[in-house]
Amino acid sequence: MSEVRAVVQTGPGKLELARFPRPRIGPDDALLRVEACGICGTDYETFRGDFPLPLPAIPGHEPVGTLEEVGERAAQRWGVSRGDRVVVQAELACRRCRGCLEGRECEVSPGTHGFIPVSRSPALWGGYAEYLYLSTGSLLHRIAPRIPPSIAALYNPLGAGFAWAQAAGGLEFGDSIAILGPGQRGLACAIAARACGASRIFITGLGSRDAHKLALARELGADVTIDVEREDVVERVRAETGGRGVDVVVDTTPFAARCVIDAIYLARPGGTVVLAGLKGRNRVPDFPSDELAVRALTVRGVRAVDYRSFQRAIALLESGSVPVERLHTHAFALEQAEQAVRTLAGELEPGAISVTIEPWR
Ligand SMILES: [Zn+2]
Ligand SMILES: [Zn+2]
């Protein structure tokens, strides 16, 4: 096959199916046959055109697939062989700059998978395609081929769960945690917290919309689910923790600026608040900065997922110890990319949690 089918975003809300020549692979690069590409809130924000993007580009930054071609040096560098099943981290990294060396985001990388324009050769930089081009800056992780593609695609939300609850939140065995928002990342935080040995896991949602997600959270290890439409979350958590609050709070809610204030009041003295949900243009009203000083809170912002957290997510997926497949709700073909993104956002039907695009369906 000499042509590759891919979905190209040409403008806000505009996705089109296109064909590109299959790239030639040299000693330093590889070609991934994409089995599934997970989608997240970022896919929806970019689909709508919330940030300026270098368009046209092939979206998709959560791909799982099989290495169909891999150059000799690339195979050595990544420790992989042709035919291996891998997942790909979103960001490209040089591994030489200060950011890379200090374990933060790359400062000189040319971008992330999914957001490089098709004008840059060989165009196939995003996961909404039959094949994804892997360059020297790509970061791969092997994952067992027995895991179905739609489930393997959970490496991304689960990676975020470990990155936010454990790596950023500092959650340790026996700690308590409150997670605001029961979306795929909130649920992933609950799974990660359970895996880390949290003593008590609280998770919030809107009873009218998220009832099934809260039920699923209980199945996946949350101890207490709180319907914020019926209960005051701060009062409830304080009542359940002897007035003290929790060790770690993770706010995953998008747009809800008010949740940042709840998060601050939920943390125990000396606790950590992790802010992960982007609020768009919404500003936090009456920010209680004195609370941070008086109760010596740590507040951390997070966005990306670190390498170790991906490794932990993959170990959890491969262990088969958690029924993570319950998170996967929808799979779509390449030509249904728009439907996939709108479904994830709840525009077409309620109830989506983890949604994949599967190019060979
Ligand atoms: Zn994502
Ligand atoms: Zn770098």
Short mmCIF file of N, CA, C and O in Angstrom, two decimals, residues 107-165:
data_model
loop_
_atom_site.label_atom_id
_atom_site.label_comp_id
_atom_site.label_asym_id
_atom_site.label_seq_id
_atom_site.Cartn_x
_atom_site.Cartn_y
_atom_site.Cartn_z
N GLU A 107 12.33 21.79 25.94
CA GLU A 107 12.28 23.23 25.62
C GLU A 107 12.55 23.52 24.16
O GLU A 107 12.32 24.62 23.67
N VAL A 108 13.10 22.56 23.45
CA VAL A 108 13.44 22.83 22.04
C VAL A 108 12.72 21.89 21.08
O VAL A 108 12.93 21.96 19.89
N SER A 109 11.86 21.02 21.60
CA SER A 109 11.24 20.01 20.73
C SER A 109 10.39 20.70 19.68
O SER A 109 9.83 21.75 19.90
N PRO A 110 10.27 20.06 18.54
CA PRO A 110 9.52 20.68 17.47
C PRO A 110 8.01 20.57 17.64
O PRO A 110 7.27 21.00 16.78
N GLY A 111 7.53 20.05 18.74
CA GLY A 111 6.08 20.02 18.96
C GLY A 111 5.65 18.72 19.59
O GLY A 111 6.42 18.04 20.25
N THR A 112 4.37 18.39 19.40
CA THR A 112 3.84 17.15 19.95
C THR A 112 3.15 16.39 18.84
O THR A 112 2.68 16.98 17.88
N HIS A 113 3.10 15.09 18.96
CA HIS A 113 2.36 14.29 17.99
C HIS A 113 0.94 14.81 17.95
O HIS A 113 0.31 14.99 18.97
N GLY A 114 0.43 15.03 16.77
CA GLY A 114 -0.94 15.51 16.65
C GLY A 114 -1.03 17.00 16.38
O GLY A 114 -2.07 17.49 15.98
N PHE A 115 0.05 17.75 16.59
CA PHE A 115 -0.07 19.19 16.37
C PHE A 115 1.05 19.77 15.53
O PHE A 115 1.50 20.88 15.74
N ILE A 116 1.53 18.97 14.61
CA ILE A 116 2.55 19.45 13.67
C ILE A 116 1.88 19.51 12.30
O ILE A 116 1.17 18.57 11.91
N PRO A 117 2.03 20.60 11.57
CA PRO A 117 1.28 20.73 10.31
C PRO A 117 1.72 19.71 9.26
O PRO A 117 2.87 19.26 9.26
N VAL A 118 0.79 19.37 8.38
CA VAL A 118 1.10 18.38 7.33
C VAL A 118 2.13 18.92 6.34
O VAL A 118 2.74 18.16 5.60
N SER A 119 2.35 20.24 6.37
CA SER A 119 3.36 20.81 5.47
C SER A 119 4.76 20.33 5.85
O SER A 119 5.68 20.36 5.04
N ARG A 120 4.93 19.90 7.13
CA ARG A 120 6.23 19.38 7.51
C ARG A 120 6.31 17.89 7.16
O ARG A 120 5.51 17.10 7.64
N SER A 121 7.25 17.56 6.33
CA SER A 121 7.38 16.19 5.85
C SER A 121 7.65 15.24 7.03
O SER A 121 8.37 15.62 7.96
N PRO A 122 7.11 14.03 7.04
CA PRO A 122 6.24 13.40 6.04
C PRO A 122 4.74 13.51 6.34
O PRO A 122 4.01 12.58 5.98
N ALA A 123 4.30 14.56 6.95
CA ALA A 123 2.88 14.88 7.19
C ALA A 123 2.20 14.02 8.27
O ALA A 123 1.33 14.50 8.97
N LEU A 124 2.60 12.77 8.43
CA LEU A 124 1.85 11.85 9.30
C LEU A 124 2.27 11.96 10.76
O LEU A 124 2.78 11.02 11.37
N TRP A 125 2.00 13.13 11.34
CA TRP A 125 2.43 13.41 12.73
C TRP A 125 1.34 13.15 13.76
O TRP A 125 1.59 13.29 14.96
N GLY A 126 0.13 12.80 13.29
CA GLY A 126 -0.98 12.64 14.24
C GLY A 126 -1.57 11.24 14.19
O GLY A 126 -1.42 10.51 13.21
N GLY A 127 -2.27 10.88 15.27
CA GLY A 127 -2.78 9.52 15.43
C GLY A 127 -4.11 9.23 14.75
O GLY A 127 -4.55 8.09 14.73
N TYR A 128 -4.78 10.26 14.16
CA TYR A 128 -6.03 9.98 13.45
C TYR A 128 -5.65 9.54 12.03
O TYR A 128 -6.02 10.18 11.05
N ALA A 129 -4.94 8.46 11.93
CA ALA A 129 -4.42 8.02 10.63
C ALA A 129 -4.11 6.54 10.69
O ALA A 129 -3.94 5.96 11.76
N GLU A 130 -4.02 5.93 9.49
CA GLU A 130 -3.67 4.50 9.46
C GLU A 130 -2.25 4.28 9.94
O GLU A 130 -1.94 3.26 10.55
N TYR A 131 -1.37 5.26 9.63
CA TYR A 131 0.03 5.14 10.06
C TYR A 131 0.49 6.45 10.69
O TYR A 131 0.09 7.54 10.26
N LEU A 132 1.36 6.32 11.68
CA LEU A 132 1.96 7.47 12.34
C LEU A 132 3.47 7.40 12.13
O LEU A 132 4.09 6.35 12.31
N TYR A 133 4.04 8.53 11.75
CA TYR A 133 5.49 8.59 11.57
C TYR A 133 6.15 8.86 12.92
O TYR A 133 5.72 9.75 13.66
N LEU A 134 7.16 8.09 13.25
CA LEU A 134 7.88 8.29 14.51
C LEU A 134 9.28 8.80 14.20
O LEU A 134 10.02 8.17 13.45
N SER A 135 9.64 9.94 14.79
CA SER A 135 10.94 10.54 14.53
C SER A 135 11.85 10.32 15.73
O SER A 135 11.43 9.74 16.74
N THR A 136 13.07 10.83 15.64
CA THR A 136 14.03 10.65 16.74
C THR A 136 13.50 11.20 18.06
O THR A 136 13.87 10.73 19.12
N GLY A 137 12.63 12.20 17.99
CA GLY A 137 12.13 12.82 19.21
C GLY A 137 10.95 12.10 19.84
O GLY A 137 10.48 12.48 20.90
N SER A 138 10.44 11.06 19.19
CA SER A 138 9.27 10.35 19.73
C SER A 138 9.68 9.53 20.96
O SER A 138 10.80 9.05 21.05
N LEU A 139 8.75 9.39 21.89
CA LEU A 139 8.99 8.58 23.10
C LEU A 139 8.01 7.42 23.09
O LEU A 139 6.80 7.64 23.03
N LEU A 140 8.54 6.21 23.13
CA LEU A 140 7.70 5.02 23.03
C LEU A 140 7.76 4.19 24.32
O LEU A 140 8.74 4.24 25.04
N HIS A 141 6.71 3.42 24.52
CA HIS A 141 6.70 2.43 25.60
C HIS A 141 6.13 1.14 25.02
O HIS A 141 5.11 1.18 24.35
N ARG A 142 6.76 0.03 25.28
CA ARG A 142 6.19 -1.25 24.84
C ARG A 142 5.02 -1.61 25.73
O ARG A 142 5.01 -1.32 26.92
N ILE A 143 4.03 -2.26 25.10
CA ILE A 143 2.88 -2.74 25.87
C ILE A 143 2.47 -4.10 25.29
O ILE A 143 2.59 -4.30 24.08
N ALA A 144 2.03 -5.00 26.14
CA ALA A 144 1.76 -6.37 25.71
C ALA A 144 0.70 -6.42 24.60
O ALA A 144 -0.34 -5.77 24.71
N PRO A 145 0.96 -7.21 23.54
CA PRO A 145 0.03 -7.28 22.41
C PRO A 145 -1.30 -7.93 22.77
O PRO A 145 -2.28 -7.75 22.05
N ARG A 146 -1.36 -8.66 23.91
CA ARG A 146 -2.63 -9.31 24.26
C ARG A 146 -3.70 -8.31 24.71
O ARG A 146 -4.88 -8.65 24.79
N ILE A 147 -3.29 -7.10 25.04
CA ILE A 147 -4.28 -6.11 25.50
C ILE A 147 -4.98 -5.50 24.28
O ILE A 147 -4.32 -4.99 23.39
N PRO A 148 -6.31 -5.56 24.23
CA PRO A 148 -7.01 -5.02 23.06
C PRO A 148 -6.68 -3.53 22.86
O PRO A 148 -6.46 -2.81 23.84
N PRO A 149 -6.63 -3.07 21.59
CA PRO A 149 -6.22 -1.70 21.31
C PRO A 149 -7.03 -0.64 22.08
O PRO A 149 -6.45 0.31 22.60
N SER A 150 -8.34 -0.83 22.18
CA SER A 150 -9.15 0.19 22.84
C SER A 150 -8.81 0.28 24.33
O SER A 150 -8.96 1.34 24.95
N ILE A 151 -8.35 -0.83 24.90
CA ILE A 151 -7.99 -0.84 26.32
C ILE A 151 -6.55 -0.31 26.49
O ILE A 151 -6.26 0.46 27.41
N ALA A 152 -5.68 -0.71 25.56
CA ALA A 152 -4.30 -0.21 25.61
C ALA A 152 -4.28 1.32 25.52
O ALA A 152 -3.43 1.98 26.11
N ALA A 153 -5.26 1.89 24.79
CA ALA A 153 -5.33 3.35 24.63
C ALA A 153 -5.57 4.06 25.97
O ALA A 153 -5.36 5.27 26.08
N LEU A 154 -5.95 3.30 26.99
CA LEU A 154 -6.15 3.91 28.31
C LEU A 154 -4.82 4.28 28.98
O LEU A 154 -4.81 4.85 30.06
N TYR A 155 -3.69 3.95 28.32
CA TYR A 155 -2.39 4.32 28.91
C TYR A 155 -2.34 5.82 29.16
O TYR A 155 -1.67 6.27 30.10
N ASN A 156 -3.04 6.58 28.36
CA ASN A 156 -2.95 8.03 28.52
C ASN A 156 -3.71 8.55 29.74
O ASN A 156 -3.09 9.16 30.60
N PRO A 157 -5.03 8.30 29.84
CA PRO A 157 -5.69 8.74 31.08
C PRO A 157 -5.10 8.09 32.33
O PRO A 157 -4.93 8.77 33.35
N LEU A 158 -4.74 6.80 32.26
CA LEU A 158 -4.16 6.17 33.46
C LEU A 158 -2.80 6.77 33.79
O LEU A 158 -2.46 6.95 34.97
N GLY A 159 -2.03 7.11 32.78
CA GLY A 159 -0.75 7.80 33.01
C GLY A 159 -0.99 9.11 33.74
O GLY A 159 -0.27 9.46 34.69
N ALA A 160 -2.03 9.82 33.32
CA ALA A 160 -2.37 11.09 33.99
C ALA A 160 -2.78 10.83 35.43
O ALA A 160 -2.45 11.60 36.34
N GLY A 161 -3.49 9.73 35.67
CA GLY A 161 -3.90 9.38 37.03
C GLY A 161 -2.70 9.25 37.95
O GLY A 161 -2.65 9.82 39.04
N PHE A 162 -1.67 8.51 37.48
CA PHE A 162 -0.46 8.35 38.29
C PHE A 162 0.33 9.67 38.37
O PHE A 162 0.88 10.00 39.42
N ALA A 163 0.37 10.40 37.27
CA ALA A 163 1.15 11.65 37.26
C ALA A 163 0.54 12.67 38.22
O ALA A 163 1.27 13.39 38.92
N TRP A 164 -0.77 12.73 38.27
CA TRP A 164 -1.42 13.78 39.05
C TRP A 164 -1.61 13.38 40.51
O TRP A 164 -1.29 14.15 41.42
N ALA A 165 -2.13 12.17 40.75
CA ALA A 165 -2.37 11.76 42.13
C ALA A 165 -1.06 11.44 42.85
O ALA A 165 -0.83 11.88 43.97
#
